[in-house]
mmCIF file with all atom_site columns, C-alpha atoms in Angstrom:
data_model
loop_
_atom_site.group_PDB
_atom_site.id
_atom_site.type_symbol
_atom_site.label_atom_id
_atom_site.label_alt_id
_atom_site.label_comp_id
_atom_site.label_asym_id
_atom_site.label_entity_id
_atom_site.label_seq_id
_atom_site.pdbx_PDB_ins_code
_atom_site.Cartn_x
_atom_site.Cartn_y
_atom_site.Cartn_z
_atom_site.occupancy
_atom_site.B_iso_or_equiv
_atom_site.pdbx_formal_charge
_atom_site.auth_seq_id
_atom_site.auth_comp_id
_atom_site.auth_asym_id
_atom_site.auth_atom_id
_atom_site.pdbx_PDB_model_num
ATOM 1  C CA . MET A 1 1  ? -58.266 -128.131 -0.216 1.00 96.00 ? 1  MET A CA 1
ATOM 2  C CA . PRO A 1 2  ? -57.297 -124.765 1.263  1.00 98.00 ? 2  PRO A CA 1
ATOM 3  C CA . ALA A 1 3  ? -54.227 -124.421 3.444  1.00 98.00 ? 3  ALA A CA 1
ATOM 4  C CA . LEU A 1 4  ? -52.830 -122.143 6.127  1.00 98.00 ? 4  LEU A CA 1
ATOM 5  C CA . TRP A 1 5  ? -49.330 -120.678 6.028  1.00 98.00 ? 5  TRP A CA 1
ATOM 6  C CA . ILE A 1 6  ? -48.353 -120.159 9.655  1.00 97.00 ? 6  ILE A CA 1
ATOM 7  C CA . ALA A 1 7  ? -45.234 -118.212 10.589 1.00 96.00 ? 7  ALA A CA 1
ATOM 8  C CA . HIS A 1 8  ? -43.827 -117.552 14.053 1.00 95.00 ? 8  HIS A CA 1
ATOM 9  C CA . VAL A 1 9  ? -41.205 -114.810 14.005 1.00 95.00 ? 9  VAL A CA 1
ATOM 10 C CA . THR A 1 10 ? -38.824 -112.922 16.255 1.00 95.00 ? 10 THR A CA 1
ATOM 11 C CA . VAL A 1 11 ? -37.563 -109.834 14.417 1.00 95.00 ? 11 VAL A CA 1
ATOM 12 C CA . THR A 1 12 ? -33.908 -108.978 15.133 1.00 96.00 ? 12 THR A CA 1
ATOM 13 C CA . ASP A 1 13 ? -33.466 -106.179 12.555 1.00 96.00 ? 13 ASP A CA 1
ATOM 14 C CA . ALA A 1 14 ? -36.639 -104.128 12.121 1.00 95.00 ? 14 ALA A CA 1
ATOM 15 C CA . ASP A 1 15 ? -35.429 -102.168 9.078  1.00 95.00 ? 15 ASP A CA 1
ATOM 16 C CA . ALA A 1 16 ? -34.435 -105.221 7.047  1.00 94.00 ? 16 ALA A CA 1
ATOM 17 C CA . TYR A 1 17 ? -37.539 -107.118 8.137  1.00 94.00 ? 17 TYR A CA 1
ATOM 18 C CA . GLY A 1 18 ? -39.664 -104.162 7.086  1.00 94.00 ? 18 GLY A CA 1
ATOM 19 C CA . LYS A 1 19 ? -38.303 -104.547 3.551  1.00 96.00 ? 19 LYS A CA 1
ATOM 20 C CA . TYR A 1 20 ? -39.184 -108.254 3.690  1.00 95.00 ? 20 TYR A CA 1
ATOM 21 C CA . ALA A 1 21 ? -42.767 -107.443 4.735  1.00 93.00 ? 21 ALA A CA 1
ATOM 22 C CA . GLU A 1 22 ? -43.081 -104.848 1.968  1.00 95.00 ? 22 GLU A CA 1
ATOM 23 C CA . LEU A 1 23 ? -42.112 -107.399 -0.693 1.00 96.00 ? 23 LEU A CA 1
ATOM 24 C CA . ALA A 1 24 ? -43.682 -110.531 0.815  1.00 96.00 ? 24 ALA A CA 1
ATOM 25 C CA . GLY A 1 25 ? -47.253 -109.223 0.877  1.00 95.00 ? 25 GLY A CA 1
ATOM 26 C CA . PRO A 1 26 ? -47.553 -108.819 -2.893 1.00 97.00 ? 26 PRO A CA 1
ATOM 27 C CA . ALA A 1 27 ? -45.798 -112.166 -3.500 1.00 97.00 ? 27 ALA A CA 1
ATOM 28 C CA . ILE A 1 28 ? -48.266 -113.918 -1.199 1.00 97.00 ? 28 ILE A CA 1
ATOM 29 C CA . ALA A 1 29 ? -51.249 -112.192 -2.815 1.00 98.00 ? 29 ALA A CA 1
ATOM 30 C CA . ALA A 1 30 ? -50.019 -113.152 -6.289 1.00 98.00 ? 30 ALA A CA 1
ATOM 31 C CA . HIS A 1 31 ? -50.338 -116.812 -5.298 1.00 98.00 ? 31 HIS A CA 1
ATOM 32 C CA . GLY A 1 32 ? -53.852 -116.475 -3.926 1.00 98.00 ? 32 GLY A CA 1
ATOM 33 C CA . GLY A 1 33 ? -52.779 -115.960 -0.326 1.00 98.00 ? 33 GLY A CA 1
ATOM 34 C CA . GLU A 1 34 ? -54.690 -113.662 1.982  1.00 97.00 ? 34 GLU A CA 1
ATOM 35 C CA . PHE A 1 35 ? -53.681 -112.671 5.489  1.00 97.00 ? 35 PHE A CA 1
ATOM 36 C CA . ILE A 1 36 ? -56.123 -113.661 8.216  1.00 96.00 ? 36 ILE A CA 1
ATOM 37 C CA . ALA A 1 37 ? -53.870 -112.798 11.191 1.00 95.00 ? 37 ALA A CA 1
ATOM 38 C CA . ARG A 1 38 ? -50.759 -110.664 11.242 1.00 90.00 ? 38 ARG A CA 1
ATOM 39 C CA . ALA A 1 39 ? -48.930 -109.496 14.358 1.00 80.00 ? 39 ALA A CA 1
ATOM 40 C CA . ALA A 1 40 ? -52.200 -109.557 16.287 1.00 85.00 ? 40 ALA A CA 1
ATOM 41 C CA . ARG A 1 41 ? -52.842 -110.238 19.955 1.00 92.00 ? 41 ARG A CA 1
ATOM 42 C CA . TYR A 1 42 ? -51.870 -113.773 20.971 1.00 93.00 ? 42 TYR A CA 1
ATOM 43 C CA . VAL A 1 43 ? -51.434 -116.020 24.006 1.00 94.00 ? 43 VAL A CA 1
ATOM 44 C CA . GLN A 1 44 ? -48.443 -118.393 24.046 1.00 93.00 ? 44 GLN A CA 1
ATOM 45 C CA . LEU A 1 45 ? -49.529 -121.645 25.683 1.00 95.00 ? 45 LEU A CA 1
ATOM 46 C CA . GLU A 1 46 ? -46.639 -123.948 24.750 1.00 95.00 ? 46 GLU A CA 1
ATOM 47 C CA . GLY A 1 47 ? -43.302 -123.876 22.974 1.00 92.00 ? 47 GLY A CA 1
ATOM 48 C CA . LYS A 1 48 ? -40.945 -121.044 22.126 1.00 91.00 ? 48 LYS A CA 1
ATOM 49 C CA . GLU A 1 49 ? -42.588 -117.653 22.178 1.00 93.00 ? 49 GLU A CA 1
ATOM 50 C CA . ARG A 1 50 ? -42.279 -115.586 19.017 1.00 94.00 ? 50 ARG A CA 1
ATOM 51 C CA . PRO A 1 51 ? -43.779 -112.087 19.260 1.00 93.00 ? 51 PRO A CA 1
ATOM 52 C CA . ARG A 1 52 ? -44.887 -111.922 15.603 1.00 94.00 ? 52 ARG A CA 1
ATOM 53 C CA . ASN A 1 53 ? -47.337 -114.537 14.357 1.00 95.00 ? 53 ASN A CA 1
ATOM 54 C CA . VAL A 1 54 ? -48.732 -114.528 10.836 1.00 95.00 ? 54 VAL A CA 1
ATOM 55 C CA . VAL A 1 55 ? -51.422 -116.710 9.285  1.00 97.00 ? 55 VAL A CA 1
ATOM 56 C CA . ALA A 1 56 ? -52.312 -116.571 5.589  1.00 98.00 ? 56 ALA A CA 1
ATOM 57 C CA . ARG A 1 57 ? -54.918 -118.684 3.814  1.00 98.00 ? 57 ARG A CA 1
ATOM 58 C CA . PHE A 1 58 ? -54.029 -120.169 0.407  1.00 98.00 ? 58 PHE A CA 1
ATOM 59 C CA . PRO A 1 59 ? -56.168 -122.095 -2.087 1.00 98.00 ? 59 PRO A CA 1
ATOM 60 C CA . SER A 1 60 ? -54.032 -125.225 -1.503 1.00 97.00 ? 60 SER A CA 1
ATOM 61 C CA . VAL A 1 61 ? -50.838 -126.546 0.048  1.00 98.00 ? 61 VAL A CA 1
ATOM 62 C CA . GLU A 1 62 ? -49.350 -126.531 -3.437 1.00 98.00 ? 62 GLU A CA 1
ATOM 63 C CA . ALA A 1 63 ? -50.167 -122.837 -3.950 1.00 98.00 ? 63 ALA A CA 1
ATOM 64 C CA . ALA A 1 64 ? -48.491 -121.965 -0.640 1.00 98.00 ? 64 ALA A CA 1
ATOM 65 C CA . VAL A 1 65 ? -45.373 -123.972 -1.495 1.00 98.00 ? 65 VAL A CA 1
ATOM 66 C CA . GLU A 1 66 ? -45.266 -122.441 -4.995 1.00 98.00 ? 66 GLU A CA 1
ATOM 67 C CA . CYS A 1 67 ? -45.443 -119.021 -3.360 1.00 98.00 ? 67 CYS A CA 1
ATOM 68 C CA . TYR A 1 68 ? -42.569 -119.841 -1.007 1.00 98.00 ? 68 TYR A CA 1
ATOM 69 C CA . ASN A 1 69 ? -40.414 -121.071 -3.886 1.00 98.00 ? 69 ASN A CA 1
ATOM 70 C CA . SER A 1 70 ? -41.314 -118.200 -6.240 1.00 98.00 ? 70 SER A CA 1
ATOM 71 C CA . PRO A 1 71 ? -38.629 -115.708 -7.249 1.00 98.00 ? 71 PRO A CA 1
ATOM 72 C CA . ALA A 1 72 ? -40.677 -112.826 -5.791 1.00 97.00 ? 72 ALA A CA 1
ATOM 73 C CA . TYR A 1 73 ? -41.011 -114.438 -2.353 1.00 97.00 ? 73 TYR A CA 1
ATOM 74 C CA . GLN A 1 74 ? -37.382 -115.583 -2.337 1.00 97.00 ? 74 GLN A CA 1
ATOM 75 C CA . GLN A 1 75 ? -36.349 -111.985 -3.070 1.00 97.00 ? 75 GLN A CA 1
ATOM 76 C CA . ALA A 1 76 ? -38.411 -110.882 -0.067 1.00 96.00 ? 76 ALA A CA 1
ATOM 77 C CA . LEU A 1 77 ? -36.991 -113.673 2.063  1.00 96.00 ? 77 LEU A CA 1
ATOM 78 C CA . ASP A 1 78 ? -33.457 -112.452 1.373  1.00 95.00 ? 78 ASP A CA 1
ATOM 79 C CA . HIS A 1 79 ? -34.311 -109.481 3.619  1.00 96.00 ? 79 HIS A CA 1
ATOM 80 C CA . ALA A 1 80 ? -35.677 -111.687 6.422  1.00 95.00 ? 80 ALA A CA 1
ATOM 81 C CA . ARG A 1 81 ? -32.599 -113.914 6.576  1.00 93.00 ? 81 ARG A CA 1
ATOM 82 C CA . GLY A 1 82 ? -30.340 -112.519 9.252  1.00 92.00 ? 82 GLY A CA 1
ATOM 83 C CA . ALA A 1 83 ? -33.092 -110.104 10.327 1.00 95.00 ? 83 ALA A CA 1
ATOM 84 C CA . SER A 1 84 ? -35.306 -112.652 12.067 1.00 95.00 ? 84 SER A CA 1
ATOM 85 C CA . GLU A 1 85 ? -35.625 -116.048 13.659 1.00 96.00 ? 85 GLU A CA 1
ATOM 86 C CA . ARG A 1 86 ? -38.619 -117.855 12.158 1.00 95.00 ? 86 ARG A CA 1
ATOM 87 C CA . GLU A 1 87 ? -40.542 -121.033 11.794 1.00 95.00 ? 87 GLU A CA 1
ATOM 88 C CA . LEU A 1 88 ? -42.920 -121.510 8.877  1.00 96.00 ? 88 LEU A CA 1
ATOM 89 C CA . VAL A 1 89 ? -45.344 -124.362 8.271  1.00 98.00 ? 89 VAL A CA 1
ATOM 90 C CA . VAL A 1 90 ? -48.107 -124.947 5.736  1.00 98.00 ? 90 VAL A CA 1
ATOM 91 C CA . VAL A 1 91 ? -51.084 -126.957 6.987  1.00 98.00 ? 91 VAL A CA 1
ATOM 92 C CA . GLU A 1 92 ? -53.968 -128.226 4.884  1.00 98.00 ? 92 GLU A CA 1
ATOM 93 C CA . ILE A 1 93 ? -57.402 -127.273 6.198  1.00 96.00 ? 93 ILE A CA 1
ATOM 94 C CA . THR A 1 94 ? -59.688 -130.247 6.605  1.00 92.00 ? 94 THR A CA 1
ATOM 95 C CA . GLU A 1 95 ? -63.188 -128.906 6.153  1.00 77.00 ? 95 GLU A CA 1
#
């Protein structure tokens, strides 16, 4: 079943995070991920507000987790560490 990768992010170092974004996109695409929302308009109804929200659709939970653990994504993530505060969850879509 398909899955959503949902990230809520506060960027604290725009230059370093920009390098993350440059590398993360191709890593996500290589695992079948496609962005369906990225830094778009949002309304925070509950919880901690994060000004950058990203949703990517993957073929499965496993594909999303494989992407996260891949060397290419981990290389990208090295640039996000210390440059952002983030939460990331993968949720299976029940269709």
